[in-house]
Amino acid sequence: IHPGHFVRTHTGKYHRVVEVRSREVPQTVIVKPYCNWPTQCSPEHPFWTRRGWIEAKALRETDYVGVPLVTETFDWLDSIHGIPMTEDDLWFYGLYIAEGYIPLSGTHQVTFTLGMREDTLAGEIIRYCNEHDYGLRRRVTYTAQQLIVDGGRELADGLRYLFGNRSDRKHIHPTVQRLTKRKLEHLLDGYFAGDGFIEKASSKRLGITTVSKALAIDLRNVLLRLGIISSTYAEPPPKSVWKGRTITGRHYPYRLSVTKQFAGAWGRITPSLAGHVPQGPTPEGLRYNGMTVAHIADDYAWYRVRSVTENVPAPVYNFSVEGDESYIADGLAVHNCWWRHEGGCTFCSWTNTYKNYRQLSVDQFMADVESAHALGAREYFDDAGTFSPPGRWFDEVLQQLTAL
């Protein structure tokens, strides 16, 4: 994230990032909610809860931390970034998110890699390409089959922009997330057809695994839009042994699962995979060990806090955001860390926080002020917020300022 980027705030709207800062803190805390991965932050970092903004160190296990739902519907959109948005198109795009990739440069061909037994999916890709007059060729290896689609530069650019081009960079563009619920169901069906699974032993959950954290969060948001609560968590990178050496994978696997409590919706969001599961009502919350650990209310998804634990020193990051001064971090709404629930901020003086900060001498500072004064300036603004801590330096500056 850089200044000028737009981020989603706790109100669900997008605002511009004004400034990005980082600092090393002597202690961090790890906030672990149910159904979500942990967030490491400074103890003062405020989270949006049912009680309002609460600093991480003050969160209780009875608190619920929240994230805003996508409530807008762009039912008038027939295309986005040059590619069509019919229900059939969305199914194809969902399968692309699961199984497709596009090289970064040099070609506008879209490649789908399928297993040797996934002839049904291959047939759907062939049908779609025939209906749209897209070029198509098939390549078969010992372990997989590849279908290479040539739909022109417009298709490749649209898919790359809206959904990413390779597995660890896949996502679902915010505009796509605001399409009608019926279209989103087709998008999910195409995705689950490619990457989804149902636990065969117990049929207790519908799940996916991805190496893109952004995609896991976007899928969770799309499911929430449909009233379905899912659980997301990360696992360590996979390891394998080759010629006596242990090789660790480059990416963390992120898992998303929809428990059997929402099995009534499985057939609605992925008839390709769970069409045999009877459809039924969708519960308003997710229960675990006799308590509600997640629920939807007031246009927010609320997740119960499981634990807040102290952790090691670490660098932390903050965004200053126009208007709301909040943003979504690790799938939860947080406020920037300069704000405090009691008022004020935790470090107004850079010269106190950073001992090696190069502070101007009083004479150097006053020389700058006098130069500006000679040019007719009558106000002197320091954009760090406060130019010095209280003490001898500040007293001397005040004396000389009043003497001007």
GROMACS .gro file of C-alpha atoms in nm:
model
  404
    1ILE     CA    1   0.000   0.000   0.000
    2HIS     CA    2   0.133   0.345  -0.094
    3PRO     CA    3   0.002   0.701  -0.065
    4GLY     CA    4  -0.260   0.756  -0.332
    5HIS     CA    5  -0.396   0.403  -0.314
    6PHE     CA    6  -0.758   0.354  -0.210
    7VAL     CA    7  -0.845   0.125   0.082
    8ARG     CA    8  -1.174   0.008   0.225
    9THR     CA    9  -1.259   0.160   0.562
   10HIS     CA   10  -1.476   0.047   0.852
   11THR     CA   11  -1.774   0.219   0.685
   12GLY     CA   12  -1.741  -0.006   0.381
   13LYS     CA   13  -1.641   0.286   0.157
   14TYR     CA   14  -1.312   0.344  -0.021
   15HIS     CA   15  -1.088   0.637   0.074
   16ARG     CA   16  -0.745   0.751  -0.032
   17VAL     CA   17  -0.431   0.666   0.167
   18VAL     CA   18  -0.253   0.989   0.259
   19GLU     CA   19   0.051   0.853   0.441
   20VAL     CA   20   0.213   0.521   0.530
   21ARG     CA   21   0.432   0.489   0.837
   22SER     CA   22   0.612   0.211   1.017
   23ARG     CA   23   0.787   0.192   1.353
   24GLU     CA   24   0.941  -0.064   1.582
   25VAL     CA   25   0.746  -0.122   1.901
   26PRO     CA   26   0.889  -0.284   2.216
   27GLN     CA   27   0.590  -0.516   2.247
   28THR     CA   28   0.313  -0.642   2.023
   29VAL     CA   29  -0.007  -0.836   2.083
   30ILE     CA   30  -0.170  -1.105   1.874
   31VAL     CA   31  -0.546  -1.078   1.839
   32LYS     CA   32  -0.701  -1.411   1.743
   33PRO     CA   33  -1.071  -1.407   1.654
   34TYR     CA   34  -1.276  -1.711   1.566
   35CYS     CA   35  -1.306  -1.786   1.193
   36ASN     CA   36  -1.015  -1.558   1.105
   37TRP     CA   37  -0.636  -1.565   1.116
   38PRO     CA   38  -0.445  -1.379   1.388
   39THR     CA   39  -0.352  -1.011   1.362
   40GLN     CA   40  -0.024  -0.890   1.514
   41CYS     CA   41  -0.026  -0.523   1.611
   42SER     CA   42   0.077  -0.272   1.874
   43PRO     CA   43  -0.116  -0.289   2.204
   44GLU     CA   44  -0.283   0.048   2.129
   45HIS     CA   45  -0.412  -0.046   1.785
   46PRO     CA   46  -0.793   0.010   1.783
   47PHE     CA   47  -1.030  -0.255   1.643
   48TRP     CA   48  -1.389  -0.193   1.538
   49THR     CA   49  -1.615  -0.387   1.778
   50ARG     CA   50  -1.977  -0.400   1.891
   51ARG     CA   51  -1.864  -0.159   2.167
   52GLY     CA   52  -1.703   0.084   1.921
   53TRP     CA   53  -1.329   0.141   1.879
   54ILE     CA   54  -1.136  -0.066   2.135
   55GLU     CA   55  -0.758  -0.089   2.164
   56ALA     CA   56  -0.615  -0.436   2.112
   57LYS     CA   57  -0.486  -0.461   2.469
   58ALA     CA   58  -0.836  -0.385   2.604
   59LEU     CA   59  -1.023  -0.646   2.395
   60ARG     CA   60  -1.210  -0.911   2.592
   61GLU     CA   61  -1.301  -1.266   2.492
   62THR     CA   62  -1.665  -1.157   2.491
   63ASP     CA   63  -1.597  -0.887   2.231
   64TYR     CA   64  -1.684  -0.920   1.865
   65VAL     CA   65  -1.457  -0.756   1.607
   66GLY     CA   66  -1.611  -0.658   1.278
   67VAL     CA   67  -1.573  -0.609   0.906
   68PRO     CA   68  -1.826  -0.421   0.689
   69LEU     CA   69  -2.030  -0.615   0.437
   70VAL     CA   70  -2.052  -0.523   0.072
   71THR     CA   71  -2.403  -0.381   0.050
   72GLU     CA   72  -2.406  -0.203  -0.288
   73THR     CA   73  -2.536  -0.388  -0.594
   74PHE     CA   74  -2.430  -0.285  -0.946
   75ASP     CA   75  -2.715  -0.460  -1.126
   76TRP     CA   76  -2.676  -0.232  -1.427
   77LEU     CA   77  -2.324  -0.349  -1.517
   78ASP     CA   78  -2.307  -0.560  -1.834
   79SER     CA   79  -1.928  -0.544  -1.863
   80ILE     CA   80  -1.625  -0.446  -1.654
   81HIS     CA   81  -1.286  -0.351  -1.794
   82GLY     CA   82  -1.391  -0.453  -2.143
   83ILE     CA   83  -1.517  -0.808  -2.072
   84PRO     CA   84  -1.882  -0.918  -2.044
   85MET     CA   85  -2.050  -1.002  -1.712
   86THR     CA   86  -2.330  -1.248  -1.788
   87GLU     CA   87  -2.391  -1.544  -1.557
   88ASP     CA   88  -2.219  -1.778  -1.803
   89ASP     CA   89  -1.920  -1.544  -1.823
   90LEU     CA   90  -1.893  -1.531  -1.444
   91TRP     CA   91  -1.882  -1.911  -1.425
   92PHE     CA   92  -1.596  -1.913  -1.674
   93TYR     CA   93  -1.414  -1.641  -1.479
   94GLY     CA   94  -1.457  -1.839  -1.156
   95LEU     CA   95  -1.293  -2.139  -1.322
   96TYR     CA   96  -1.015  -1.909  -1.444
   97ILE     CA   97  -0.947  -1.796  -1.086
   98ALA     CA   98  -0.915  -2.161  -0.984
   99GLU     CA   99  -0.730  -2.313  -1.278
  100GLY     CA  100  -0.609  -2.040  -1.514
  101TYR     CA  101  -0.306  -1.820  -1.555
  102ILE     CA  102  -0.175  -1.558  -1.796
  103PRO     CA  103   0.195  -1.480  -1.850
  104LEU     CA  104   0.299  -1.137  -1.729
  105SER     CA  105   0.394  -1.027  -2.079
  106GLY     CA  106   0.450  -1.147  -2.432
  107THR     CA  107   0.114  -1.315  -2.493
  108HIS     CA  108  -0.257  -1.268  -2.440
  109GLN     CA  109  -0.337  -1.639  -2.423
  110VAL     CA  110  -0.514  -1.781  -2.118
  111THR     CA  111  -0.402  -2.127  -2.004
  112PHE     CA  112  -0.617  -2.364  -1.798
  113THR     CA  113  -0.440  -2.659  -1.636
  114LEU     CA  114  -0.669  -2.949  -1.545
  115GLY     CA  115  -0.629  -3.301  -1.417
  116MET     CA  116  -0.658  -3.593  -1.655
  117ARG     CA  117  -0.997  -3.684  -1.505
  118GLU     CA  118  -1.145  -3.335  -1.528
  119ASP     CA  119  -1.299  -3.387  -1.871
  120THR     CA  120  -1.626  -3.225  -1.761
  121LEU     CA  121  -1.448  -2.898  -1.690
  122ALA     CA  122  -1.254  -2.927  -2.015
  123GLY     CA  123  -1.584  -2.972  -2.198
  124GLU     CA  124  -1.726  -2.656  -2.039
  125ILE     CA  125  -1.422  -2.456  -2.148
  126ILE     CA  126  -1.454  -2.592  -2.504
  127ARG     CA  127  -1.826  -2.507  -2.511
  128TYR     CA  128  -1.764  -2.153  -2.385
  129CYS     CA  129  -1.488  -2.089  -2.639
  130ASN     CA  130  -1.701  -2.220  -2.925
  131GLU     CA  131  -1.988  -1.988  -2.826
  132HIS     CA  132  -1.756  -1.686  -2.814
  133ASP     CA  133  -1.545  -1.777  -3.121
  134TYR     CA  134  -1.230  -1.792  -2.913
  135GLY     CA  135  -0.930  -1.979  -3.042
  136LEU     CA  136  -0.852  -2.298  -2.848
  137ARG     CA  137  -0.587  -2.568  -2.850
  138ARG     CA  138  -0.530  -2.859  -2.615
  139ARG     CA  139  -0.201  -2.992  -2.486
  140VAL     CA  140  -0.173  -3.319  -2.291
  141THR     CA  141   0.111  -3.441  -2.068
  142TYR     CA  142   0.143  -3.756  -1.858
  143THR     CA  143  -0.017  -3.589  -1.556
  144ALA     CA  144  -0.232  -3.300  -1.680
  145GLN     CA  145  -0.416  -3.145  -1.971
  146GLN     CA  146  -0.388  -2.782  -2.070
  147LEU     CA  147  -0.644  -2.582  -2.265
  148ILE     CA  148  -0.495  -2.265  -2.415
  149VAL     CA  149  -0.760  -2.004  -2.494
  150ASP     CA  150  -0.699  -1.714  -2.733
  151GLY     CA  151  -0.975  -1.465  -2.668
  152GLY     CA  152  -0.771  -1.165  -2.774
  153ARG     CA  153  -0.595  -0.900  -2.572
  154GLU     CA  154  -0.920  -0.762  -2.433
  155LEU     CA  155  -1.008  -1.089  -2.256
  156ALA     CA  156  -0.654  -1.139  -2.122
  157ASP     CA  157  -0.625  -0.780  -1.997
  158GLY     CA  158  -0.969  -0.797  -1.834
  159LEU     CA  159  -0.898  -1.124  -1.654
  160ARG     CA  160  -0.554  -1.005  -1.543
  161TYR     CA  161  -0.694  -0.678  -1.406
  162LEU     CA  162  -1.007  -0.814  -1.237
  163PHE     CA  163  -0.878  -1.147  -1.105
  164GLY     CA  164  -0.496  -1.154  -1.121
  165ASN     CA  165  -0.267  -1.349  -1.347
  166ARG     CA  166  -0.110  -1.625  -1.135
  167SER     CA  167  -0.200  -1.836  -0.832
  168ASP     CA  168  -0.039  -1.625  -0.558
  169ARG     CA  169  -0.179  -1.300  -0.701
  170LYS     CA  170  -0.540  -1.402  -0.762
  171HIS     CA  171  -0.813  -1.180  -0.623
  172ILE     CA  172  -1.168  -1.065  -0.696
  173HIS     CA  173  -1.193  -0.699  -0.792
  174PRO     CA  174  -1.419  -0.489  -0.564
  175THR     CA  175  -1.645  -0.396  -0.855
  176VAL     CA  176  -1.705  -0.764  -0.933
  177GLN     CA  177  -1.798  -0.819  -0.568
  178ARG     CA  178  -2.083  -0.569  -0.618
  179LEU     CA  179  -2.255  -0.760  -0.899
  180THR     CA  180  -2.591  -0.922  -0.834
  181LYS     CA  181  -2.600  -1.214  -0.593
  182ARG     CA  182  -2.708  -1.449  -0.870
  183LYS     CA  183  -2.402  -1.361  -1.077
  184LEU     CA  184  -2.178  -1.406  -0.773
  185GLU     CA  185  -2.325  -1.754  -0.722
  186HIS     CA  186  -2.215  -1.842  -1.076
  187LEU     CA  187  -1.867  -1.702  -1.007
  188LEU     CA  188  -1.841  -1.917  -0.693
  189ASP     CA  189  -1.971  -2.225  -0.874
  190GLY     CA  190  -1.703  -2.194  -1.140
  191TYR     CA  191  -1.436  -2.146  -0.874
  192PHE     CA  192  -1.548  -2.433  -0.651
  193ALA     CA  193  -1.581  -2.657  -0.958
  194GLY     CA  194  -1.209  -2.608  -1.013
  195ASP     CA  195  -1.063  -2.580  -0.662
  196GLY     CA  196  -1.334  -2.682  -0.418
  197PHE     CA  197  -1.380  -3.004  -0.222
  198ILE     CA  198  -1.616  -3.163   0.027
  199GLU     CA  199  -1.464  -3.375   0.301
  200LYS     CA  200  -1.558  -3.725   0.196
  201ALA     CA  201  -1.513  -3.887   0.535
  202SER     CA  202  -1.761  -3.672   0.726
  203SER     CA  203  -1.904  -3.416   0.480
  204LYS     CA  204  -1.864  -3.162   0.757
  205ARG     CA  205  -1.731  -2.881   0.543
  206LEU     CA  206  -1.703  -2.739   0.195
  207GLY     CA  207  -1.355  -2.599   0.144
  208ILE     CA  208  -1.085  -2.457  -0.080
  209THR     CA  209  -0.710  -2.403  -0.053
  210THR     CA  210  -0.527  -2.114  -0.218
  211VAL     CA  211  -0.182  -1.957  -0.194
  212SER     CA  212  -0.333  -1.609  -0.234
  213LYS     CA  213  -0.430  -1.442   0.094
  214ALA     CA  214  -0.611  -1.168  -0.097
  215LEU     CA  215  -0.825  -1.427  -0.275
  216ALA     CA  216  -0.914  -1.601   0.051
  217ILE     CA  217  -1.035  -1.270   0.195
  218ASP     CA  218  -1.226  -1.179  -0.124
  219LEU     CA  219  -1.399  -1.518  -0.132
  220ARG     CA  220  -1.495  -1.472   0.231
  221ASN     CA  221  -1.643  -1.130   0.147
  222VAL     CA  222  -1.841  -1.268  -0.148
  223LEU     CA  223  -1.980  -1.546   0.072
  224LEU     CA  224  -2.074  -1.289   0.338
  225ARG     CA  225  -2.258  -1.094   0.069
  226LEU     CA  226  -2.469  -1.410   0.023
  227GLY     CA  227  -2.525  -1.444   0.398
  228ILE     CA  228  -2.276  -1.731   0.439
  229ILE     CA  229  -2.015  -1.727   0.715
  230SER     CA  230  -1.689  -1.907   0.641
  231SER     CA  231  -1.369  -1.971   0.834
  232THR     CA  232  -1.026  -1.871   0.705
  233TYR     CA  233  -0.690  -1.977   0.840
  234ALA     CA  234  -0.330  -2.016   0.726
  235GLU     CA  235  -0.100  -2.316   0.748
  236PRO     CA  236   0.282  -2.336   0.735
  237PRO     CA  237   0.433  -2.377   0.387
  238PRO     CA  238   0.439  -2.742   0.279
  239LYS     CA  239   0.761  -2.938   0.312
  240SER     CA  240   0.893  -3.230   0.111
  241VAL     CA  241   1.211  -3.436   0.111
  242TRP     CA  242   1.412  -3.477  -0.210
  243LYS     CA  243   1.743  -3.665  -0.213
  244GLY     CA  244   1.775  -3.628   0.162
  245ARG     CA  245   1.709  -3.252   0.162
  246THR     CA  246   1.402  -3.086   0.312
  247ILE     CA  247   1.245  -2.840   0.070
  248THR     CA  248   0.999  -2.581   0.199
  249GLY     CA  249   0.734  -2.434  -0.028
  250ARG     CA  250   0.745  -2.065  -0.114
  251HIS     CA  251   0.385  -1.982  -0.025
  252TYR     CA  252   0.158  -2.025   0.275
  253PRO     CA  253  -0.157  -2.225   0.199
  254TYR     CA  254  -0.468  -2.030   0.299
  255ARG     CA  255  -0.775  -2.240   0.368
  256LEU     CA  256  -1.138  -2.136   0.360
  257SER     CA  257  -1.417  -2.363   0.476
  258VAL     CA  258  -1.795  -2.347   0.504
  259THR     CA  259  -1.915  -2.579   0.780
  260LYS     CA  260  -2.211  -2.814   0.766
  261GLN     CA  261  -2.417  -2.557   0.956
  262PHE     CA  262  -2.444  -2.377   0.619
  263ALA     CA  263  -2.488  -2.695   0.413
  264GLY     CA  264  -2.829  -2.568   0.305
  265ALA     CA  265  -2.648  -2.309   0.094
  266TRP     CA  266  -2.385  -2.540  -0.057
  267GLY     CA  267  -2.603  -2.644  -0.349
  268ARG     CA  268  -2.687  -2.280  -0.419
  269ILE     CA  269  -2.329  -2.153  -0.441
  270THR     CA  270  -2.179  -2.457  -0.614
  271PRO     CA  271  -2.428  -2.693  -0.778
  272SER     CA  272  -2.138  -2.833  -0.981
  273LEU     CA  273  -1.981  -2.969  -0.664
  274ALA     CA  274  -2.263  -2.993  -0.410
  275GLY     CA  275  -2.577  -3.020  -0.619
  276HIS     CA  276  -2.663  -3.344  -0.436
  277VAL     CA  277  -2.676  -3.168  -0.097
  278PRO     CA  278  -3.034  -3.068  -0.002
  279GLN     CA  279  -3.088  -2.693   0.008
  280GLY     CA  280  -3.230  -2.527   0.316
  281PRO     CA  281  -3.234  -2.207   0.523
  282THR     CA  282  -2.915  -2.021   0.608
  283PRO     CA  283  -2.850  -1.959   0.980
  284GLU     CA  284  -2.775  -1.606   1.099
  285GLY     CA  285  -2.468  -1.712   1.294
  286LEU     CA  286  -2.201  -1.978   1.330
  287ARG     CA  287  -2.194  -2.172   1.656
  288TYR     CA  288  -1.906  -2.356   1.820
  289ASN     CA  289  -1.897  -2.524   2.161
  290GLY     CA  290  -2.242  -2.394   2.243
  291MET     CA  291  -2.170  -2.026   2.168
  292THR     CA  292  -2.211  -1.799   1.868
  293VAL     CA  293  -1.860  -1.729   1.738
  294ALA     CA  294  -1.962  -1.532   1.429
  295HIS     CA  295  -2.279  -1.364   1.309
  296ILE     CA  296  -2.408  -1.104   1.064
  297ALA     CA  297  -2.585  -0.792   1.192
  298ASP     CA  298  -2.616  -0.424   1.103
  299ASP     CA  299  -2.432  -0.467   0.771
  300TYR     CA  300  -2.126  -0.613   0.947
  301ALA     CA  301  -1.985  -0.958   1.001
  302TRP     CA  302  -1.886  -0.995   1.367
  303TYR     CA  303  -1.625  -1.242   1.491
  304ARG     CA  304  -1.585  -1.329   1.857
  305VAL     CA  305  -1.239  -1.270   2.005
  306ARG     CA  306  -1.077  -1.600   2.092
  307SER     CA  307  -0.761  -1.468   2.259
  308VAL     CA  308  -0.533  -1.166   2.297
  309THR     CA  309  -0.174  -1.255   2.383
  310GLU     CA  310   0.145  -1.055   2.432
  311ASN     CA  311   0.416  -1.108   2.176
  312VAL     CA  312   0.769  -1.005   2.079
  313PRO     CA  313   0.887  -0.662   1.957
  314ALA     CA  314   0.820  -0.609   1.587
  315PRO     CA  315   0.773  -0.339   1.326
  316VAL     CA  316   0.413  -0.221   1.287
  317TYR     CA  317   0.253  -0.022   1.008
  318ASN     CA  318  -0.014   0.248   0.997
  319PHE     CA  319  -0.203   0.418   0.719
  320SER     CA  320  -0.340   0.768   0.739
  321VAL     CA  321  -0.664   0.753   0.539
  322GLU     CA  322  -0.876   1.044   0.425
  323GLY     CA  323  -1.197   1.083   0.620
  324ASP     CA  324  -1.247   0.767   0.825
  325GLU     CA  325  -0.880   0.712   0.926
  326SER     CA  326  -0.951   0.338   0.921
  327TYR     CA  327  -0.881   0.043   0.695
  328ILE     CA  328  -0.917  -0.336   0.669
  329ALA     CA  329  -0.619  -0.536   0.798
  330ASP     CA  330  -0.614  -0.917   0.787
  331GLY     CA  331  -0.985  -0.906   0.709
  332LEU     CA  332  -1.083  -0.688   1.010
  333ALA     CA  333  -1.160  -0.319   1.047
  334VAL     CA  334  -0.895  -0.124   1.239
  335HIS     CA  335  -0.821   0.242   1.304
  336ASN     CA  336  -0.483   0.397   1.245
  337CYS     CA  337  -0.264   0.377   1.553
  338TRP     CA  338  -0.217   0.751   1.610
  339TRP     CA  339  -0.574   0.776   1.731
  340ARG     CA  340  -0.657   0.662   2.084
  341HIS     CA  341  -0.993   0.582   2.239
  342GLU     CA  342  -0.916   0.814   2.533
  343GLY     CA  343  -0.803   1.094   2.302
  344GLY     CA  344  -0.456   1.203   2.199
  345CYS     CA  345  -0.187   0.986   2.046
  346THR     CA  346   0.078   0.753   2.177
  347PHE     CA  347   0.381   0.930   2.028
  348CYS     CA  348   0.347   1.293   1.928
  349SER     CA  349   0.718   1.371   1.958
  350TRP     CA  350   0.947   1.210   1.704
  351THR     CA  351   1.249   1.331   1.900
  352ASN     CA  352   1.132   1.135   2.203
  353THR     CA  353   1.039   0.819   2.014
  354TYR     CA  354   1.342   0.818   1.786
  355LYS     CA  355   1.645   0.918   1.992
  356ASN     CA  356   1.869   0.949   1.686
  357TYR     CA  357   1.636   1.191   1.512
  358ARG     CA  358   1.835   1.493   1.386
  359GLN     CA  359   1.690   1.789   1.569
  360LEU     CA  360   1.773   2.139   1.453
  361SER     CA  361   1.939   2.364   1.704
  362VAL     CA  362   1.739   2.661   1.831
  363ASP     CA  363   1.952   2.897   1.621
  364GLN     CA  364   1.904   2.687   1.305
  365PHE     CA  365   1.532   2.664   1.362
  366MET     CA  366   1.496   3.038   1.427
  367ALA     CA  367   1.702   3.118   1.116
  368ASP     CA  368   1.438   2.932   0.910
  369VAL     CA  369   1.157   3.113   1.089
  370GLU     CA  370   1.318   3.455   1.042
  371SER     CA  371   1.368   3.385   0.669
  372ALA     CA  372   1.000   3.301   0.632
  373HIS     CA  373   0.908   3.605   0.845
  374ALA     CA  374   1.110   3.832   0.618
  375LEU     CA  375   0.911   3.703   0.320
  376GLY     CA  376   0.586   3.806   0.490
  377ALA     CA  377   0.486   3.473   0.644
  378ARG     CA  378   0.285   3.504   0.963
  379GLU     CA  379   0.227   3.134   1.034
  380TYR     CA  380   0.485   2.860   1.063
  381PHE     CA  381   0.348   2.506   1.025
  382ASP     CA  382   0.544   2.190   1.100
  383ASP     CA  383   0.386   1.893   0.918
  384ALA     CA  384   0.509   1.636   1.170
  385GLY     CA  385   0.244   1.767   1.407
  386THR     CA  386   0.482   1.881   1.683
  387PHE     CA  387   0.835   1.997   1.611
  388SER     CA  388   0.986   1.936   1.954
  389PRO     CA  389   0.923   1.783   2.295
  390PRO     CA  390   0.859   2.008   2.594
  391GLY     CA  391   1.171   2.124   2.773
  392ARG     CA  392   1.460   2.365   2.739
  393TRP     CA  393   1.463   2.365   2.357
  394PHE     CA  394   1.094   2.447   2.339
  395ASP     CA  395   1.120   2.719   2.605
  396GLU     CA  396   1.403   2.890   2.416
  397VAL     CA  397   1.211   2.875   2.088
  398LEU     CA  398   0.902   3.031   2.250
  399GLN     CA  399   1.110   3.313   2.396
  400GLN     CA  400   1.264   3.395   2.060
  401LEU     CA  401   0.934   3.364   1.874
  402THR     CA  402   0.768   3.617   2.106
  403ALA     CA  403   1.058   3.852   2.050
  404LEU     CA  404   1.006   3.866   1.672
   0.00000   0.00000   0.00000
